[in-house]
């Protein structure tokens, strides 16, 4: 007799800058006690700790070169091999290319990694994101961050924390810079959206709703509506 355990659910989150994907990944991971692999953080940590793919990546970073895609795949696979990733998980920032998606598909096709696989696409109108992100202002004196739409200072252009007059906008938050970032994201991600759409595993969620509504929509899509955590470990 073998013990009956429910199969894990593996998820990938896609979403443009400003759509709240990282926030949702962390909220949902906390609700269901799951690990999130944030690929950017994983790469930085692998390089810092050294060993395996981290050492290979370091040699590129040290001479100012991009880490080759196959080494990024190696780092992702090393992370997924760790004990905390043997149950359900969420990936944020991986895969970012078809080659990476194929590597992940091969990983999930192994019998010991059997389970459900769902890709959540956080959809948002680009111009709505431009207006959300370009509303971000920062106090040059104490670095407090405001948003003219969602978190304005009590008095316009005056820092509520330190009283400094004259809030500024970072270069990265200028509308044209944001539009370029969104365009780059879209070009990079569309082939992956098509790849997963063809496989019937893609779920699209309206990311411009209230945070709690978005969380509930993702949990419904993943079948986690009853608040029962998923089995893992
Ligand atoms: Zn201030």
Short mmCIF file of N, CA, C and O in Angstrom, two decimals, residues 4 9 120 150 168 195 231:
data_model
loop_
_atom_site.label_atom_id
_atom_site.label_comp_id
_atom_site.label_asym_id
_atom_site.label_seq_id
_atom_site.Cartn_x
_atom_site.Cartn_y
_atom_site.Cartn_z
N UNK A 4 -1.49 7.91 -0.03
CA UNK A 4 -2.12 8.77 -1.03
C UNK A 4 -1.78 10.23 -0.74
O UNK A 4 -2.02 10.72 0.35
N UNK A 9 0.85 21.41 -7.59
CA UNK A 9 0.52 22.33 -8.70
C UNK A 9 1.71 23.23 -8.94
O UNK A 9 2.17 23.91 -8.02
N UNK A 120 -0.26 31.54 -15.32
CA UNK A 120 -1.17 32.66 -15.07
C UNK A 120 -0.60 33.91 -15.75
O UNK A 120 0.54 34.30 -15.49
N UNK A 150 -2.56 56.39 -6.24
CA UNK A 150 -2.92 55.47 -5.16
C UNK A 150 -2.41 55.87 -3.78
O UNK A 150 -2.93 55.40 -2.77
N UNK A 168 10.15 64.41 -6.81
CA UNK A 168 10.68 64.20 -8.16
C UNK A 168 10.28 62.83 -8.71
O UNK A 168 9.88 61.93 -7.96
N UNK A 195 3.03 29.85 -26.87
CA UNK A 195 3.53 28.50 -26.55
C UNK A 195 2.60 27.82 -25.53
O UNK A 195 2.16 26.69 -25.72
N UNK A 231 -0.93 20.29 -0.78
CA UNK A 231 0.02 19.36 -0.18
C UNK A 231 1.39 19.58 -0.80
O UNK A 231 1.50 19.77 -1.99
#
